[in-house]
Structure formats: structure tokens, C-alpha cells
Short mmCIF file of C-alpha atoms in Angstrom, two decimals:
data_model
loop_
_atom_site.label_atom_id
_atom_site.label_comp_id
_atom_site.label_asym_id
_atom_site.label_seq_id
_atom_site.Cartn_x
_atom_site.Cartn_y
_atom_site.Cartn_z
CA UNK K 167 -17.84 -56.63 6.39
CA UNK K 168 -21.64 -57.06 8.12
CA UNK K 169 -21.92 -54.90 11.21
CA UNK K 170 -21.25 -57.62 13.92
CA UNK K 171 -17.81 -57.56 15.28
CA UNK K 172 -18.10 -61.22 14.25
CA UNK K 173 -19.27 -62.44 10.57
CA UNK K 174 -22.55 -64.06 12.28
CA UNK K 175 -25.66 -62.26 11.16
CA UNK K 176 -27.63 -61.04 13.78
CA UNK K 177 -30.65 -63.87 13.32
CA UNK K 178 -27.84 -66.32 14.45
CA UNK K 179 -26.80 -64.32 17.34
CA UNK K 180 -30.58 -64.87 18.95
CA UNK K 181 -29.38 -68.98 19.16
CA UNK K 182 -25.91 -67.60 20.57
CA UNK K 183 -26.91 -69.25 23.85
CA UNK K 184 -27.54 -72.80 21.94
CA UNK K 185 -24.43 -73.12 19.85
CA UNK K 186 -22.00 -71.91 23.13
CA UNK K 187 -23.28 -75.49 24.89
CA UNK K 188 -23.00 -77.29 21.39
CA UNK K 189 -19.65 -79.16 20.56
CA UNK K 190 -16.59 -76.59 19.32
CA UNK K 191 -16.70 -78.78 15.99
CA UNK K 192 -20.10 -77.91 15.37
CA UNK K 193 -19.82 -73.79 15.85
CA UNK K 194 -16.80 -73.76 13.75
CA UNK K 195 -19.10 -75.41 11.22
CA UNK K 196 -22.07 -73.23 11.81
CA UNK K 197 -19.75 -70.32 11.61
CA UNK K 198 -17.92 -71.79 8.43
CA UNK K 199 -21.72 -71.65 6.85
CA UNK K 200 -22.37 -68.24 7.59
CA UNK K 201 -19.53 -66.55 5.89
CA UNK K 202 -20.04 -68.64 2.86
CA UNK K 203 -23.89 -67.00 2.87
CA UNK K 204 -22.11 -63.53 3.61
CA UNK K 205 -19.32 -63.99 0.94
CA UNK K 206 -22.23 -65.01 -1.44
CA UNK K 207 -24.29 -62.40 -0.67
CA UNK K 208 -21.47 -59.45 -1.30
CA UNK K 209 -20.74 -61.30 -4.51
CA UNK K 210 -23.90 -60.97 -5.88
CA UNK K 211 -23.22 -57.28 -6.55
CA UNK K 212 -19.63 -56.60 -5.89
CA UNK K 213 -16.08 -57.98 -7.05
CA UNK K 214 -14.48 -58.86 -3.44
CA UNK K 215 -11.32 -59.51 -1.91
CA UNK K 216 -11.22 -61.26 0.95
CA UNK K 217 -8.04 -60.29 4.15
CA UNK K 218 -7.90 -63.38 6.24
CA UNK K 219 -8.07 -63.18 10.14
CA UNK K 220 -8.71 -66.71 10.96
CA UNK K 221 -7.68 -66.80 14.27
CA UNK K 222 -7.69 -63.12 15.09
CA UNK K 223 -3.98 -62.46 13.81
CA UNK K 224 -5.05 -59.15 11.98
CA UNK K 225 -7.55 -58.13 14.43
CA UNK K 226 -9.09 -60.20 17.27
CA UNK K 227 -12.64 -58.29 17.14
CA UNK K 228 -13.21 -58.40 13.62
CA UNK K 229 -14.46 -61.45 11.41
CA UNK K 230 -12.48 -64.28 10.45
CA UNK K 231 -12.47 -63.23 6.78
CA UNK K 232 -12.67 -59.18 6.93
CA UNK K 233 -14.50 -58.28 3.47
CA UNK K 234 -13.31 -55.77 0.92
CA UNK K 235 -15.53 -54.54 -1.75
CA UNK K 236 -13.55 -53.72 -5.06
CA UNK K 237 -16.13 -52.63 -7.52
CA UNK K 238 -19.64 -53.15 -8.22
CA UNK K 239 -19.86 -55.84 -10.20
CA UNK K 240 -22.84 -58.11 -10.84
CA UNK K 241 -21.45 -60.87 -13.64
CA UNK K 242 -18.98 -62.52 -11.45
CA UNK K 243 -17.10 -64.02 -14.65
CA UNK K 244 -16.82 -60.66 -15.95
CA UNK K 245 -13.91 -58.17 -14.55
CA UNK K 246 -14.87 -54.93 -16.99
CA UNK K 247 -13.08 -52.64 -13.76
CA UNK K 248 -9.80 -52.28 -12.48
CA UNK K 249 -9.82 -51.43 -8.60
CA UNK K 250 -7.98 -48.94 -7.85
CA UNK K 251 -6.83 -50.79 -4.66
CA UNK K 252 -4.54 -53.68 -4.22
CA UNK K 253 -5.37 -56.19 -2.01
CA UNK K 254 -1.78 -57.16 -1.04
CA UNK K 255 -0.95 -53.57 -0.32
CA UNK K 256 -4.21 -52.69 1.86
CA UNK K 257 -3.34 -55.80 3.91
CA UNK K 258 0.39 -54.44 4.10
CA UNK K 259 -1.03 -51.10 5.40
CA UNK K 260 -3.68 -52.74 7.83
CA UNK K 261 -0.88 -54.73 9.28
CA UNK K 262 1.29 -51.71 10.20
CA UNK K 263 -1.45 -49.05 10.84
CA UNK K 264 -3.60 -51.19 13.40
CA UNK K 265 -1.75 -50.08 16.57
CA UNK K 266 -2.93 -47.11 16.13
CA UNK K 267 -6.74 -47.53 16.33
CA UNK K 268 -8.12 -48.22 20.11
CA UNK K 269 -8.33 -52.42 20.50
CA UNK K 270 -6.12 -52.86 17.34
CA UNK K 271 -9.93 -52.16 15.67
CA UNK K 272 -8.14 -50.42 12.42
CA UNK K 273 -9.66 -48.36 9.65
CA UNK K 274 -11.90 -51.19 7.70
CA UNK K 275 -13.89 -50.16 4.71
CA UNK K 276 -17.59 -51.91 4.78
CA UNK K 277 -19.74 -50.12 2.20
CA UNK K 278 -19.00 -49.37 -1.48
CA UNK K 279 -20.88 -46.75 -2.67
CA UNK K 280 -20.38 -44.89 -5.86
CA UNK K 281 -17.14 -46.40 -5.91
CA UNK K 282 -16.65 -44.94 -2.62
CA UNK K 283 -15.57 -46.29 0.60
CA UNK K 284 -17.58 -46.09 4.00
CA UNK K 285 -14.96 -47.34 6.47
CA UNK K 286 -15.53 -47.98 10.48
CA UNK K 287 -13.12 -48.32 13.05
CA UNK K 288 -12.33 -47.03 16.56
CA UNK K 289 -10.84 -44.19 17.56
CA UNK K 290 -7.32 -43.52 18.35
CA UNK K 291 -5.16 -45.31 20.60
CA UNK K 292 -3.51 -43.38 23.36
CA UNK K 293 0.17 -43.61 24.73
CA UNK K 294 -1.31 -46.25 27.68
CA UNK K 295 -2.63 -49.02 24.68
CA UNK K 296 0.46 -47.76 22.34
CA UNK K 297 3.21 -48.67 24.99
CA UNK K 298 1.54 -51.84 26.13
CA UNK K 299 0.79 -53.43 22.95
CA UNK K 300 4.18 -52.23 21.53
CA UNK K 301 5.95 -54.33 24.58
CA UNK K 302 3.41 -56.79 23.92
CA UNK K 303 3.93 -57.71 20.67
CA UNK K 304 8.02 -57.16 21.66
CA UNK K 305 8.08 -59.69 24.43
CA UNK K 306 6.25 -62.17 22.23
CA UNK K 307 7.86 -61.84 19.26
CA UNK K 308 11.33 -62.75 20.42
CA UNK K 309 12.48 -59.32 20.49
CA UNK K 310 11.80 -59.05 16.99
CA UNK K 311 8.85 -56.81 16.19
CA UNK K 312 8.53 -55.54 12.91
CA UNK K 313 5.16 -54.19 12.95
CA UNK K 314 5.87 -51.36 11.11
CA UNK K 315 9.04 -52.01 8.94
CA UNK K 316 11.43 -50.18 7.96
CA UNK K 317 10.36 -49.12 5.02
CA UNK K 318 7.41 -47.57 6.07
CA UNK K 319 8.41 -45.41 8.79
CA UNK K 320 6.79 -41.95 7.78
CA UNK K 321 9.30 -39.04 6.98
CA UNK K 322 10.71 -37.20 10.53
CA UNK K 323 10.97 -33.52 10.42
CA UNK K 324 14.24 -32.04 11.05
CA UNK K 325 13.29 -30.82 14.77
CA UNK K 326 12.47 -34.20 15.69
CA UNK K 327 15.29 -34.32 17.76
CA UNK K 328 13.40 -32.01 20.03
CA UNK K 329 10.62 -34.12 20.62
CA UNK K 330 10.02 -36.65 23.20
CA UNK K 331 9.95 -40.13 22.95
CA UNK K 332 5.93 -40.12 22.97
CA UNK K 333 5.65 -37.66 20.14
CA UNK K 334 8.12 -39.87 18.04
CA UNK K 335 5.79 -42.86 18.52
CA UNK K 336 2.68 -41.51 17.50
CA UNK K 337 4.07 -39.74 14.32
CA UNK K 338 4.87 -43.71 13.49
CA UNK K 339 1.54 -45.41 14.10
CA UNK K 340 -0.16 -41.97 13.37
CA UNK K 341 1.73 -41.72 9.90
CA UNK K 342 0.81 -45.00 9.28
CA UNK K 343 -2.93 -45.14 9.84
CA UNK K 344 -3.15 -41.57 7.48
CA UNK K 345 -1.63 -43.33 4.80
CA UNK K 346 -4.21 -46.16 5.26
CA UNK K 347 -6.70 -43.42 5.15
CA UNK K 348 -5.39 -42.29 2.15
CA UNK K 349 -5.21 -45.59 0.26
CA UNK K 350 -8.87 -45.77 0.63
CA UNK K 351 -9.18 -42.27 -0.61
CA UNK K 352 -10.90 -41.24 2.43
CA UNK K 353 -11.54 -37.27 3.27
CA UNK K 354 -13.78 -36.95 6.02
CA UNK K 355 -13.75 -38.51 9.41
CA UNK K 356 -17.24 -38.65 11.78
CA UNK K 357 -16.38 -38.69 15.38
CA UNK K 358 -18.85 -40.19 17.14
CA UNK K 359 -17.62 -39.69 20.88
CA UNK K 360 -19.17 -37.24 23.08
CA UNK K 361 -15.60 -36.56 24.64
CA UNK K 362 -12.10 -35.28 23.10
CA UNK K 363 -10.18 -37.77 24.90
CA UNK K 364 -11.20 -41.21 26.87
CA UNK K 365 -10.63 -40.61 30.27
CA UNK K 366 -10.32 -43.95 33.03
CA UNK K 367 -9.01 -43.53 36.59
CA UNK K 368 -7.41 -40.58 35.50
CA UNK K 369 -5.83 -41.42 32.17
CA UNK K 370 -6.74 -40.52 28.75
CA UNK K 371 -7.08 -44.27 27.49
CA UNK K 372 -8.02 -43.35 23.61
CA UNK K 373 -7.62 -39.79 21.88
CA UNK K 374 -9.14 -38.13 18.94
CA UNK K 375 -7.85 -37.09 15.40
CA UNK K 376 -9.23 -33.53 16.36
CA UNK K 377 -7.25 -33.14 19.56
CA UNK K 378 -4.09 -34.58 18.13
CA UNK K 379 -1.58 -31.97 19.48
CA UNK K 380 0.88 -31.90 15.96
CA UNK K 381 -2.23 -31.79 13.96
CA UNK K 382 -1.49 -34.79 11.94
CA UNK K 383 -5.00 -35.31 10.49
CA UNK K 384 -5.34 -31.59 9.61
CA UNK K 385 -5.43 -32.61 5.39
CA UNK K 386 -9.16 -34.14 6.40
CA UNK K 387 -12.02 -32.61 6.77
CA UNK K 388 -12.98 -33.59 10.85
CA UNK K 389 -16.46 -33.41 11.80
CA UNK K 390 -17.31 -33.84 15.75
CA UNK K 391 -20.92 -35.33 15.86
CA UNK K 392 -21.11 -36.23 19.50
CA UNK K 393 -23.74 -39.04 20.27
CA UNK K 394 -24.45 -40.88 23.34
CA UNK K 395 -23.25 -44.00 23.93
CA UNK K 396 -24.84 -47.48 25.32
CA UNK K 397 -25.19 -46.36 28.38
CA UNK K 398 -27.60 -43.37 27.45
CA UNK K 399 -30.13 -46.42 25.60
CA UNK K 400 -30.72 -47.62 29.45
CA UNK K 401 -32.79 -44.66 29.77
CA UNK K 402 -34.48 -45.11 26.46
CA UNK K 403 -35.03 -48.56 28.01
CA UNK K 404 -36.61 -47.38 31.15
CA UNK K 405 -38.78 -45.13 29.13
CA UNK K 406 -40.64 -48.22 27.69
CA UNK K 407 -38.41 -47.94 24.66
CA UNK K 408 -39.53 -44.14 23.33
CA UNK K 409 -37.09 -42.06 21.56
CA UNK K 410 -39.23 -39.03 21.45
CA UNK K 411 -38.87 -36.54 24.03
CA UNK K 412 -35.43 -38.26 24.93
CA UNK K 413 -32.41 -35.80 25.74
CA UNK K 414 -28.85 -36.30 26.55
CA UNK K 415 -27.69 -34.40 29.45
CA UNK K 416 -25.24 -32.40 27.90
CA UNK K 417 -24.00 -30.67 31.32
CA UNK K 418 -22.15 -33.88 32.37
CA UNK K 419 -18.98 -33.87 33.63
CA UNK K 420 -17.14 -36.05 30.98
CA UNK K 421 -18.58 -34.08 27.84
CA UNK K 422 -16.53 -31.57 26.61
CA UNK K 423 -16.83 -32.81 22.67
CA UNK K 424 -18.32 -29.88 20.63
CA UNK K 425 -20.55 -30.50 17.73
CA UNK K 426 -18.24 -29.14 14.55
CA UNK K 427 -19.27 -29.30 11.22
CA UNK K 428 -18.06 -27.35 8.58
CA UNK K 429 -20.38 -24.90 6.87
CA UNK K 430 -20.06 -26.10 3.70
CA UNK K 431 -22.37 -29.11 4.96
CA UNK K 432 -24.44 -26.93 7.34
CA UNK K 433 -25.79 -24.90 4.93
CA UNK K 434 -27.49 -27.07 2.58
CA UNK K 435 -29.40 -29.52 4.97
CA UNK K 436 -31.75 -26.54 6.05
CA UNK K 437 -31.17 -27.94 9.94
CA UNK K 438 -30.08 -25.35 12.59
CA UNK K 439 -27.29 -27.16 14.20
CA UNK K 440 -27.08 -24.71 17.23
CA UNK K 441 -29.98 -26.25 18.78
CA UNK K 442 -27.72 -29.73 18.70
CA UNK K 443 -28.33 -30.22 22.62
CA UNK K 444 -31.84 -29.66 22.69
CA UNK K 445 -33.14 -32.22 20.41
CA UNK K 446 -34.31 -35.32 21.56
CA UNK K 447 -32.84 -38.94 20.35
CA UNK K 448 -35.53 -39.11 17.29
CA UNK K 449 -34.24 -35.56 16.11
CA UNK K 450 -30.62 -36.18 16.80
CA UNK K 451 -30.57 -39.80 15.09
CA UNK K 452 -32.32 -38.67 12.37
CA UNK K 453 -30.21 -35.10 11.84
CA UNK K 454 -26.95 -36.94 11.94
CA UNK K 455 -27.95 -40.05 9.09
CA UNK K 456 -28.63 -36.66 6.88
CA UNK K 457 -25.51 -35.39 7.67
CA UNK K 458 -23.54 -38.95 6.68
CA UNK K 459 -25.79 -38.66 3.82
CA UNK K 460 -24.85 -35.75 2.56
CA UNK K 461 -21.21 -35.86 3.22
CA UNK K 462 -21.23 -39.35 0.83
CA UNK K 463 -23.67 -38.18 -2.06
CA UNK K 464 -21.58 -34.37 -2.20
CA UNK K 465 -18.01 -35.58 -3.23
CA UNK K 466 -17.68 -37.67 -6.35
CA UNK K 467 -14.01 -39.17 -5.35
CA UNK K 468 -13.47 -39.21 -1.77
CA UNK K 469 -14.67 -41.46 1.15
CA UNK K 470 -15.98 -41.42 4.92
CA UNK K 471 -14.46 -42.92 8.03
CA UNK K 472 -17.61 -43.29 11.32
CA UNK K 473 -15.88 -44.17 14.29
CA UNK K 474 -16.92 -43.72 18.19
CA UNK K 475 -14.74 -45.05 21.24
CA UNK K 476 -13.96 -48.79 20.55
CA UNK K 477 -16.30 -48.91 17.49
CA UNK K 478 -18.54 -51.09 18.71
CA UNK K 479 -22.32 -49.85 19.58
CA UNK K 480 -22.47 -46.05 18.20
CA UNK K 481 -20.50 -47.08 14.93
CA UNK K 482 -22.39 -50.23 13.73
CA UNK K 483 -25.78 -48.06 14.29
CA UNK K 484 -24.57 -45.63 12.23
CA UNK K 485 -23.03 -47.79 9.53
CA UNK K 486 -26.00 -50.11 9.74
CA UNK K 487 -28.89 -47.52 9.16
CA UNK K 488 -26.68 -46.15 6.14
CA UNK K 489 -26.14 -49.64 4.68
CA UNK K 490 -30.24 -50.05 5.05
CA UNK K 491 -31.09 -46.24 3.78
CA UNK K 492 -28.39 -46.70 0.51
CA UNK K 493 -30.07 -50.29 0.12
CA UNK K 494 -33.96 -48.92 0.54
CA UNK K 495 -32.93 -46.72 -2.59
CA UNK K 496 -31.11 -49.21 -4.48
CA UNK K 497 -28.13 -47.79 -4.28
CA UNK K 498 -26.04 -50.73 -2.86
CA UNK K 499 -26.49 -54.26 -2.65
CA UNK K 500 -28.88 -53.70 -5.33
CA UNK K 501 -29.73 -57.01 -6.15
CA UNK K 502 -30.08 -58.37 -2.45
CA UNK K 503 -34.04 -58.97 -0.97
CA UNK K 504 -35.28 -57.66 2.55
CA UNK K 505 -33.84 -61.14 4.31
CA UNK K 506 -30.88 -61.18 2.27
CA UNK K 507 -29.81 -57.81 3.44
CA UNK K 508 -30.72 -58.06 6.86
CA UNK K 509 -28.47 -60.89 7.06
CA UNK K 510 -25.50 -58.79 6.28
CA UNK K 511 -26.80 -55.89 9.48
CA UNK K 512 -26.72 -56.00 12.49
CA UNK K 513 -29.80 -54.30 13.79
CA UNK K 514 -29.69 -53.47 17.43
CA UNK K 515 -33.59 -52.90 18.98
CA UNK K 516 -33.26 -49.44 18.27
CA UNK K 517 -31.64 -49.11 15.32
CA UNK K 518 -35.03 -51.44 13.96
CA UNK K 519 -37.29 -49.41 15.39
CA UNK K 520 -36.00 -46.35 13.86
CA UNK K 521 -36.16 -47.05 10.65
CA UNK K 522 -39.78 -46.05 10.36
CA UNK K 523 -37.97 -42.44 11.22
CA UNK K 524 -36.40 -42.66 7.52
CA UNK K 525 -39.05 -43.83 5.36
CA UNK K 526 -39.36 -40.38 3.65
CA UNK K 527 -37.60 -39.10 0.76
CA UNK K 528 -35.65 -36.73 2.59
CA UNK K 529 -33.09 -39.08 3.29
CA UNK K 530 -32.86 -40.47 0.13
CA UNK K 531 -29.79 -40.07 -1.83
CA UNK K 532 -31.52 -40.60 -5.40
CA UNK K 533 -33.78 -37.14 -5.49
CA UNK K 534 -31.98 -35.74 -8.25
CA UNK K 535 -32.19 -39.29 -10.23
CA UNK K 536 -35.86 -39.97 -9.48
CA UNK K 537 -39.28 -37.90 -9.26
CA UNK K 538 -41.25 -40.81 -7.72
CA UNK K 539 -42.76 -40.65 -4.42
CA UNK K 540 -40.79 -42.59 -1.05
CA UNK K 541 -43.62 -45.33 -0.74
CA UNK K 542 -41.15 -47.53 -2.86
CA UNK K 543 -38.29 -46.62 -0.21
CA UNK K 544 -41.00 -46.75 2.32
CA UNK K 545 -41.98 -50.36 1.68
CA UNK K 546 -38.65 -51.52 1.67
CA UNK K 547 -37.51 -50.71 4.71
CA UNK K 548 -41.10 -51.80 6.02
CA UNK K 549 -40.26 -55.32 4.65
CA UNK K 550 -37.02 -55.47 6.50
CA UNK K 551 -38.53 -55.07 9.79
CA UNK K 552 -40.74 -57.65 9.18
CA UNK K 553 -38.31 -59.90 8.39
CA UNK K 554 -36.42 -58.92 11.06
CA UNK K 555 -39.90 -59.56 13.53
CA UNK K 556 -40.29 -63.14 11.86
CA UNK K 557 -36.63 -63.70 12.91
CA UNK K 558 -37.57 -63.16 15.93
CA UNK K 559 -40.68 -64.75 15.74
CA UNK K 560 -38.77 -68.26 14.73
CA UNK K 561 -36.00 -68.33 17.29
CA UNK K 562 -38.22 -66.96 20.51
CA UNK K 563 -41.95 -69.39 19.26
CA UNK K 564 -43.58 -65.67 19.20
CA UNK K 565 -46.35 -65.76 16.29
CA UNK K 566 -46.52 -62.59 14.50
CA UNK K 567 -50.15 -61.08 13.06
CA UNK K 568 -50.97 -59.59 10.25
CA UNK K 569 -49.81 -56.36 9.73
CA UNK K 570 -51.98 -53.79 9.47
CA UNK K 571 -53.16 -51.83 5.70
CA UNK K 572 -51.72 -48.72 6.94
CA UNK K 573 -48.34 -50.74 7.37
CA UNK K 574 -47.88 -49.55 11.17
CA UNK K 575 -45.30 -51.21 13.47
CA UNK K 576 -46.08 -50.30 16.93
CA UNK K 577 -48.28 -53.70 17.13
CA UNK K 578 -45.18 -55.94 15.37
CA UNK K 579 -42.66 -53.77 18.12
CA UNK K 580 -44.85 -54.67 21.21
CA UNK K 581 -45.05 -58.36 20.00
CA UNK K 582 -40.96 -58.68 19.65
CA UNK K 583 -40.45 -57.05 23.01
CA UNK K 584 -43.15 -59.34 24.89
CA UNK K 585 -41.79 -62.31 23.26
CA UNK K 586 -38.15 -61.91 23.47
CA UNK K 587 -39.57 -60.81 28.02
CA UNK K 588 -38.63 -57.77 27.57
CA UNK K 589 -41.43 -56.48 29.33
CA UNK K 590 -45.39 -57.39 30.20
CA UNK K 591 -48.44 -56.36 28.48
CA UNK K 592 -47.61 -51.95 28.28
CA UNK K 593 -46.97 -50.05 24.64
CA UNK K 594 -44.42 -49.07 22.66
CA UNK K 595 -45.25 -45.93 20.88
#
């Protein structure tokens, strides 16, 4: 599944003001044309399945057709692999698991790497979303909800006759979403958020799987990675769009969300994590992608869930630059071209200016295969954002010039922001 909470690559998103005045008819077409690109595109290297959420009946914030990558596979008329996942069954589980996940946004694998899954999502649901969307879907099903079934109601200790109601409900939709987890054979879980809980007017709206009280995710190795959110980027907006020397304020009321990683990861990436609040947004961004990195290229068998609040800003950056790092090294989506992979990323402004951040080889994940130097990694991901600058360049009339022999993109970044108004005739650095 591309970044976007919709199956529109982020090119087509530029005209989003065009095809909301054009005829209904015509966007559903438009749309229609676009996944057939994206399906194609995923084919070209994978065996796919495809879980169908035409009109939002799985999940109203994910794509019409929600994309599951079985195996590498490049021959399309040859199935040498057996995927160790069922379609029918991983549809079963979504179906069941979803209310737990903040906005129904359940655990959704999007990258295949290794034969490993890189999954997104939100974060959990609290009791507020739980009870409303349980009445919800009660009310409007005729009294008749069988979200869950029967059957796959998780096993209820003894002493659950001591619990409360609340407790009882999220060892369902809990139970549910871990054995989703499971299915996809995913270990370690990235929380994004910068708090342990999502407070609003008073209430804890979403919750964590690391302050879950009965310590239901406790078989997975939790990692709390706090990074700002979208709000945070309107200062690196009003600092003419510079990352460096940009710090969090880490003092604020609302941020009580350690950063945890266990040492077995600390260790090797020669980073000294205590100094976590003192980096700036360049240092942070860049520290973290290692850390997914790492976590994905140290375990053979087992995958990684990258989640924030709603799953919507911090998660798709995240996901995005490791789609675009794996792909720089050709070690997914092998086959596609700079324009071909683009079109499956969303690439918010600073997620494409950052990439000249991970040009080097450090954040490669081929350094024991290869002894070659990162200017082939380098001028791949240099070719993406000039794609993504002629994209721009197309939709907005803004004529791009050459680039420069040393390959530098301050001059292509200050031409995308004048022409798309985001400011006058000052830098970006």
C-alpha cells in the first residue's frame, strides 16, 4: 500500500483541487487509473494479493484496494513460493482486529523486505473510540454485531470474573489485534508518539502498547522513539524550511513518552542515545531511519510495526524514507525507476528534502553484500528528487534548470518552494 491514506500518488494530489470541481464520474475514473498503475507497479517485483475496501467497509482511511505483498516475485506466470500467509485469513483477522487501532486504521503491512513485513497503522484505541464504535456498529447492524465472532474471542483467564467490564473489552480487541501481529510474524513495534496516552479535554482518547496496564504486548520487543508531530514542522516552516539547529521542546507539558530502546540495538549503531533531546530535527530524523534500519536488517524471520497517533503524518515519513532508502540499495522494488517509485511515496516537503541527509552508506542495508562506494545509492535518491521537482515543475508551470555537476539541491528546493508560493525570493539551505 503507497503512503497516501488514499491509493493516489502524490503527483496527482498537486491537481487535487482540479479533479474535486470535475464531474464524480470522471474522479472515480481517474482514481480507477491510478491503482491499475500502482497494482502494476507492485507486480513488477512482487506476487500480490489484493483486500478490497471499495467503499471504505474495511477501513474508511485506507485505499480502495489495500495491497498485500506475498513474495518477491518478478515472472508473474511463475509461482516458485508459497506465502506463508493466506489472504482469506489476514482479511478474517483485519476484520475483527480493526477496532482496536485508533480510526479503525488497523495493522497493514506495506513493505516486503527479505520476506519480511514493514506494517503501519495507528496506535491503540482507547475505551472512548472502543465504546462508541462498538454501539456504533451495534445500532447499525440491527443489533447484530459480529465483529469479532465467536470463534475468535481470545482465551479469558480464570480471574476474569474480577475484572471490570473495560478490562474484558480490551483483552477482546487487544487479543485480536496481537494475533494479527502475529500472523504477520511481526516482533517489534516503533512508537512514534511523544506521549504514553492521547489526552483531549481531559480524556485519554488513544493509548499505547507500552502503557497497556495487563501487559498484553509484553511477547514484543516495544521501542518508544518519540518524534514530533505536524505541528512541530510549523516551526521548521517559519525557519525558512531548515532542519538544522531545530529542537523539540522536550519540557512541554503533554510529553511524558521516554525514548526506550533496548540495548541490544543501542549498542551497535555507535549513537549515544542519552543525548536524544538535544539533537536537532536533522540528527533526530536521521538517528531514528538507522534505528528502523537496523531493527529490519538484524532479525532474519520477524517483522516491524511504525505507528504514531492516527498514523497519518509521522508514520508515512517514516515508512516512506525506508521504502526510498531499501529502494536506493536495491533492496525492494528492485526493478522500479526513480518516477516509478515515487509514484508509489508519498513525499511530504520534508521528507524530500531530507533525503540528501541519507545519501551515504551508513544507512545502507547492503554493507556486508557490497564494497562499492554510496555514489550509486547517492545518485538514486538524487534522481528521485528530481523527478519529484519536475512533478512539480508540470502541475505548478515552474521550469526547472539544470542541475548543477556537483548534484546540489538547494537551487532545485528554492525553485519548488517559489513556484508552488511558498515564499518570495529568500534561501533554503
Amino acid at each position: 500500500m503507497p503512503e497516501s491514506s488514499l491509493t493516489v500518488p502524490y503527483f496527482t494530489l498537486l491537481n487535487l483541487g482540479t479533479l474535486i470541481s470535475l464531474p464524480w464520474c470522471f474522479y472515480v475514473v481517474q482514481v480507477e487509473t491510478i491503482e491499475s498503475r500502482c497494482l502494476e507497479l507492485f507486480g513488477r517485483d512482487y506476487k500480490y494479493s489484493v483486500i478490497h475496501n471499495t467503499n471504505g467497509e474495511v477501513c474508511g482511511h485506507y485505499p480502495r484496494q489495500i495491497v498485500f505483498l506475498e513474495y518477491e516475485c518478478t515472472d508473474p506466470h511463475k509461482d516458485r513460493f508459497e506465502s506463508t500467509v493466506q489472504t482469506s485469513k489476514l482479511q478474517d483477522l483485519v476484520n475483527r482486529s480493526k477496532m482496536a487501532r485508533c480510526r479503525g486504521r488497523f495493522v497493514c503491512p506495506v513493505i516486503l523486505y527479505n520476506g519480511k513485513h514493514i506494517c503501519r497503522s495507528s496506535t491503540l484505541a482507547g475505551w472512548g473510540e472502543l465504546y462508541g464504535r462498538t454501539g456504533y456498529n451495534y445500532i447499525f447492524s440491527g443489533g447484530a454485531d459480529d465483529t469479532w465472532g465467536a470463534e475468535s474471542e481470545p482465551e479469558v483467564p480464570e480471574d476474569d470474573s474480577a475484572r471490570n467490564g473495560d478490562s474484558q473489552l480490551f483483552d477482546k480487541v487487544r487479543g485480536l489485534d496481537i494475533k494479527l501481529l502475529r500472523y504477520l510474524s511481526v516482533r517489534y513495534i516503533c512508537d512514534l508518539m511523544v506521549e504514553n496516552k492521547k489526552v483531549k479535554f481531559g480524556l485519554n482518547v488513544t493509548s499505547s502498547e507500552k502503557v497497556d496496564k495487563a501487559q498484553r504486548y509484553a511477547d514484543f520487543t516495544l521501542l518508544s522513539v518519540p518524534y514530533p508531530g505536524c505541528e512541530f514542522f510549523k516551526d521548521y516552516k517559519d525557519r525558512d524550511y531548515t532542519a538544522e539547529g531545530l529542537v523539540f521542546n522536550w519540557n512541554q507539558d503533554f510529553v511524558d513518552a521516554p525514548l526506550t530502546i533496548p540495548a541490544s540495538f543501542t549498542k551497535n549503531l555507535n549513537i549515544d542515545w542519552s543525548e536524544y533531546q538535544s539533537w536537532d530535527l536533522v540528527q533526530q530524523t536521521q538517528n531514528y531511519l538507522k534505528l528502523l534500519l537496523h531493527i529490519i536488517n538484524s532479525d532474519d524471520e520477524s517483522g516491524l510495526l511504525v505507528h504514531c497517533i492516527s498514523g497519518w503524518d509521522r508514520t508515512p515519513l517514516f515508512v516512506s524514507m525506508l521504502r526510498l532508502s531499501l529502494w536506493a540499495d536495491g533492496a525492494v522494488h528492485a526493478s522500479l525507476g526513480p518516477a516509478e517509485i515515487l509514484y508509489l511515496t508519498i513525499i511530504f516537503f520534508f521528507c524530500f528534502n531530507f533525503l540528501k541527509h541519507i545519501v551515504s552508506e551508513k544507512f545502507s542495508v547492503m554493507k556486508k553484500q557490497r564494497c562499492s562506494s554510496g555514489s550509486e545509492r547517492q545518485a538514486r535518491l538524487e534522481a528521485v528528487r528530481e523527478v519529484f521537482l519536475a512533478a512539480y515543475s508540470s502541475t505548478v508551470g515552474l521550469k526547472s534548470s539544470a542541475p548543477s555537476p556537483s548534484g546540489a539541491i538547494s537551487g532545485l528546493l528554492e525553485q519548488f518552494a517559489r513556484g508552488v508560493g511558498l515564499r518570495g525570493t529568500n534561501s533554503i539551505v
